[in-house]
Amino acid sequence: MQKKSVIREYIEAFAVAIVLALIIRTFVVQAFKIPSGSMEPTLLVGDHILVNKFIYGEHIPFTDIKVLDFRDPKQGEIIVFVYPKDESKDFIKRVIGVEGDTIEIKDKKLFINDKLFDDPYGFYRDNAIIPAHVQPGDNFGPVTVPEDSLFVMGDNRDRSADSRFWGFVKLNQVKGKAFLIYWSWSGFMRDIKWGRIGKLIR
């Protein structure tokens, strides 16, 4: 039997590595970078995060078939999803309401199903209250989350474009659950945020 050439072995190994990387990226874990301050102080600009894709299931490309479908997103989880207004963009927000929940905001206080919600991650920079007829950030709703949909908000409530402004996220637009910061910096070695590397996302 003729031995494979060294070049052919390298090519085959490289091809297998590429296929495995594509499978992992498509169905298991994907990396994302935080580009804006809408999730501060939980996530900062320059945080590089890993997203668990298989926990909510994943569509096989160009089909409606969903695989590894363990469960739907839960209230409080941080998700990455396709931006409903521009499918070329990915957004990251926190799930506030799931199917059937009624969401209302009164003077920056969050109510879910007519009960004041203990909102430990909601962060407001501005004490001013803006009326609903000016913009819906501080006073909103009530609205009920429709079937197969989510209501999401950024933790930085005064600086987040989210479901208050552009509506609901469909479950089939969700890419995965953010779970780990694996790198954090602003582009220069002196700006590496060592204390954030390896931090679990909650």
Short mmCIF file of C-alpha atoms in Angstrom, two decimals:
data_model
loop_
_atom_site.label_atom_id
_atom_site.label_comp_id
_atom_site.label_asym_id
_atom_site.label_seq_id
_atom_site.Cartn_x
_atom_site.Cartn_y
_atom_site.Cartn_z
CA MET A 1 0.00 0.00 0.00
CA GLN A 2 1.37 3.35 -1.01
CA LYS A 3 1.84 5.82 1.81
CA LYS A 4 0.00 9.12 1.65
CA SER A 5 2.20 12.08 0.93
CA VAL A 6 2.87 14.47 3.78
CA ILE A 7 1.15 17.27 1.85
CA ARG A 8 -1.98 15.16 1.34
CA GLU A 9 -2.09 14.29 5.04
CA TYR A 10 -1.87 17.96 5.96
CA ILE A 11 -4.62 18.83 3.49
CA GLU A 12 -6.93 16.12 4.86
CA ALA A 13 -6.25 17.14 8.46
CA PHE A 14 -6.91 20.78 7.60
CA ALA A 15 -10.16 19.88 5.82
CA VAL A 16 -11.37 17.85 8.81
CA ALA A 17 -10.51 20.73 11.15
CA ILE A 18 -12.47 23.18 8.98
CA VAL A 19 -15.51 20.89 8.90
CA LEU A 20 -15.41 20.40 12.67
CA ALA A 21 -15.04 24.14 13.24
CA LEU A 22 -18.05 24.83 11.02
CA ILE A 23 -20.14 22.22 12.84
CA ILE A 24 -19.19 23.65 16.24
CA ARG A 25 -19.91 27.20 15.09
CA THR A 26 -23.24 26.23 13.55
CA PHE A 27 -24.62 23.98 16.27
CA VAL A 28 -22.65 24.34 19.51
CA VAL A 29 -20.79 27.56 20.41
CA GLN A 30 -20.22 30.85 18.62
CA ALA A 31 -18.16 33.90 19.57
CA PHE A 32 -19.51 37.45 19.51
CA LYS A 33 -18.11 40.88 20.37
CA ILE A 34 -20.07 43.52 22.30
CA PRO A 35 -20.12 46.69 20.13
CA SER A 36 -22.26 49.04 22.24
CA GLY A 37 -23.10 49.99 25.82
CA SER A 38 -26.73 48.80 25.77
CA MET A 39 -25.99 45.94 28.19
CA GLU A 40 -23.87 47.90 30.68
CA PRO A 41 -22.89 47.28 33.39
CA THR A 42 -23.35 43.54 32.77
CA LEU A 43 -21.50 43.56 29.44
CA LEU A 44 -19.07 46.25 28.34
CA VAL A 45 -17.93 47.48 24.95
CA GLY A 46 -15.01 45.25 23.95
CA ASP A 47 -16.21 42.16 25.81
CA HIS A 48 -15.85 39.05 23.66
CA ILE A 49 -18.41 36.45 24.63
CA LEU A 50 -19.30 32.84 23.91
CA VAL A 51 -22.87 31.89 23.09
CA ASN A 52 -24.37 28.45 23.69
CA LYS A 53 -26.28 27.67 20.48
CA PHE A 54 -27.55 24.16 21.12
CA ILE A 55 -29.49 24.87 24.33
CA TYR A 56 -32.37 26.48 22.39
CA GLY A 57 -31.90 24.34 19.29
CA GLU A 58 -30.55 25.32 15.89
CA HIS A 59 -32.09 25.36 12.44
CA ILE A 60 -30.33 23.35 9.78
CA PRO A 61 -29.29 25.94 7.17
CA PHE A 62 -31.87 26.58 4.42
CA THR A 63 -34.51 24.41 6.16
CA ASP A 64 -37.17 24.70 8.88
CA ILE A 65 -35.75 21.63 10.65
CA LYS A 66 -34.61 22.33 14.21
CA VAL A 67 -32.11 20.07 15.97
CA LEU A 68 -30.82 19.85 19.55
CA ASP A 69 -33.98 21.62 20.73
CA PHE A 70 -33.77 21.33 24.53
CA ARG A 71 -35.86 24.30 25.69
CA ASP A 72 -36.97 27.87 24.99
CA PRO A 73 -35.29 30.96 26.49
CA LYS A 74 -36.30 31.82 30.05
CA GLN A 75 -36.94 35.15 31.72
CA GLY A 76 -33.66 36.74 32.86
CA GLU A 77 -31.40 35.00 30.36
CA ILE A 78 -29.18 37.03 28.03
CA ILE A 79 -29.65 36.01 24.41
CA VAL A 80 -28.16 36.78 21.01
CA PHE A 81 -30.72 37.04 18.21
CA VAL A 82 -31.24 38.30 14.70
CA TYR A 83 -32.34 41.94 14.83
CA PRO A 84 -35.95 41.90 13.56
CA LYS A 85 -35.54 45.19 11.67
CA ASP A 86 -32.32 44.21 9.89
CA GLU A 87 -31.53 40.51 9.59
CA SER A 88 -27.91 41.24 8.70
CA LYS A 89 -27.31 42.30 12.33
CA ASP A 90 -27.16 40.38 15.61
CA PHE A 91 -28.37 41.96 18.85
CA ILE A 92 -27.87 40.95 22.47
CA LYS A 93 -30.44 41.67 25.19
CA ARG A 94 -31.98 40.18 28.33
CA VAL A 95 -35.26 38.27 28.19
CA ILE A 96 -37.87 40.17 30.19
CA GLY A 97 -41.09 38.48 29.10
CA VAL A 98 -42.02 35.19 27.45
CA GLU A 99 -45.16 34.08 25.65
CA GLY A 100 -48.29 35.20 27.53
CA ASP A 101 -46.57 37.68 29.87
CA THR A 102 -47.99 41.19 30.11
CA ILE A 103 -45.29 43.88 30.22
CA GLU A 104 -45.74 47.43 31.46
CA ILE A 105 -43.32 50.17 32.49
CA LYS A 106 -44.45 53.03 34.71
CA ASP A 107 -41.96 55.78 35.46
CA LYS A 108 -39.04 53.37 34.91
CA LYS A 109 -40.58 50.70 37.15
CA LEU A 110 -41.12 47.34 35.44
CA PHE A 111 -44.36 45.42 35.93
CA ILE A 112 -44.83 41.86 34.70
CA ASN A 113 -48.35 40.43 34.83
CA ASP A 114 -49.49 43.44 36.88
CA LYS A 115 -46.86 42.87 39.58
CA LEU A 116 -43.86 45.09 40.29
CA PHE A 117 -40.84 43.14 39.13
CA ASP A 118 -37.67 42.91 41.21
CA ASP A 119 -35.33 44.08 38.46
CA PRO A 120 -31.76 43.53 39.72
CA TYR A 121 -30.10 44.03 36.33
CA GLY A 122 -32.02 47.08 35.13
CA PHE A 123 -29.72 50.12 35.20
CA TYR A 124 -30.82 53.73 34.70
CA ARG A 125 -28.29 56.53 34.20
CA ASP A 126 -30.84 59.33 33.98
CA ASN A 127 -33.29 60.29 36.73
CA ALA A 128 -35.53 62.23 34.34
CA ILE A 129 -38.85 60.56 33.45
CA ILE A 130 -39.88 60.88 29.80
CA PRO A 131 -43.60 60.70 28.99
CA ALA A 132 -44.79 57.82 26.80
CA HIS A 133 -45.99 60.15 24.02
CA VAL A 134 -42.42 61.47 23.63
CA GLN A 135 -40.71 58.06 23.65
CA PRO A 136 -41.58 54.67 25.21
CA GLY A 137 -38.43 54.05 27.25
CA ASP A 138 -39.68 55.13 30.69
CA ASN A 139 -43.41 54.57 30.24
CA PHE A 140 -44.57 51.70 28.07
CA GLY A 141 -47.49 49.34 27.55
CA PRO A 142 -49.15 47.30 28.72
CA VAL A 143 -48.50 44.74 25.98
CA THR A 144 -48.87 40.96 26.03
CA VAL A 145 -46.08 38.85 24.53
CA PRO A 146 -47.54 36.86 21.61
CA GLU A 147 -47.06 33.18 20.83
CA ASP A 148 -43.51 32.03 20.01
CA SER A 149 -42.10 35.44 20.93
CA LEU A 150 -40.00 37.22 23.56
CA PHE A 151 -39.88 40.72 25.01
CA VAL A 152 -36.26 41.80 25.51
CA MET A 153 -34.49 44.80 27.00
CA GLY A 154 -30.92 45.98 27.45
CA ASP A 155 -29.69 46.26 31.03
CA ASN A 156 -28.67 49.87 30.33
CA ARG A 157 -32.31 50.93 30.11
CA ASP A 158 -31.70 54.57 29.16
CA ARG A 159 -29.32 53.62 26.32
CA SER A 160 -30.89 50.55 24.76
CA ALA A 161 -32.90 50.11 21.57
CA ASP A 162 -35.02 47.08 22.41
CA SER A 163 -38.56 45.65 22.43
CA ARG A 164 -39.91 48.92 23.80
CA PHE A 165 -39.01 50.55 20.48
CA TRP A 166 -39.12 47.86 17.78
CA GLY A 167 -41.28 45.04 19.13
CA PHE A 168 -40.90 41.36 19.92
CA VAL A 169 -38.25 38.77 19.06
CA LYS A 170 -39.50 35.58 17.44
CA LEU A 171 -38.14 32.35 18.90
CA ASN A 172 -36.81 31.33 15.51
CA GLN A 173 -34.66 34.49 15.49
CA VAL A 174 -32.79 33.48 18.66
CA LYS A 175 -29.22 32.29 18.07
CA GLY A 176 -28.27 31.28 21.59
CA LYS A 177 -27.62 32.06 25.25
CA ALA A 178 -24.62 34.16 26.26
CA PHE A 179 -22.67 32.35 28.98
CA LEU A 180 -19.00 33.44 29.17
CA ILE A 181 -16.69 36.42 28.63
CA TYR A 182 -13.53 34.90 27.15
CA TRP A 183 -11.71 38.15 26.34
CA SER A 184 -12.20 41.84 27.07
CA TRP A 185 -10.27 44.79 25.74
CA SER A 186 -10.63 48.08 23.87
CA GLY A 187 -8.02 47.45 21.18
CA PHE A 188 -4.79 48.22 23.04
CA MET A 189 -2.77 45.96 25.34
CA ARG A 190 -3.03 48.47 28.17
CA ASP A 191 -6.83 48.27 27.92
CA ILE A 192 -7.17 44.54 28.52
CA LYS A 193 -9.74 43.99 31.30
CA TRP A 194 -8.10 41.00 32.95
CA GLY A 195 -10.70 40.77 35.71
CA ARG A 196 -13.48 40.15 33.19
CA ILE A 197 -11.80 37.27 31.33
CA GLY A 198 -13.44 33.97 32.22
CA LYS A 199 -16.42 35.65 33.89
CA LEU A 200 -19.74 33.84 33.64
CA ILE A 201 -22.58 35.93 32.23
CA ARG A 202 -25.70 36.23 34.39
#
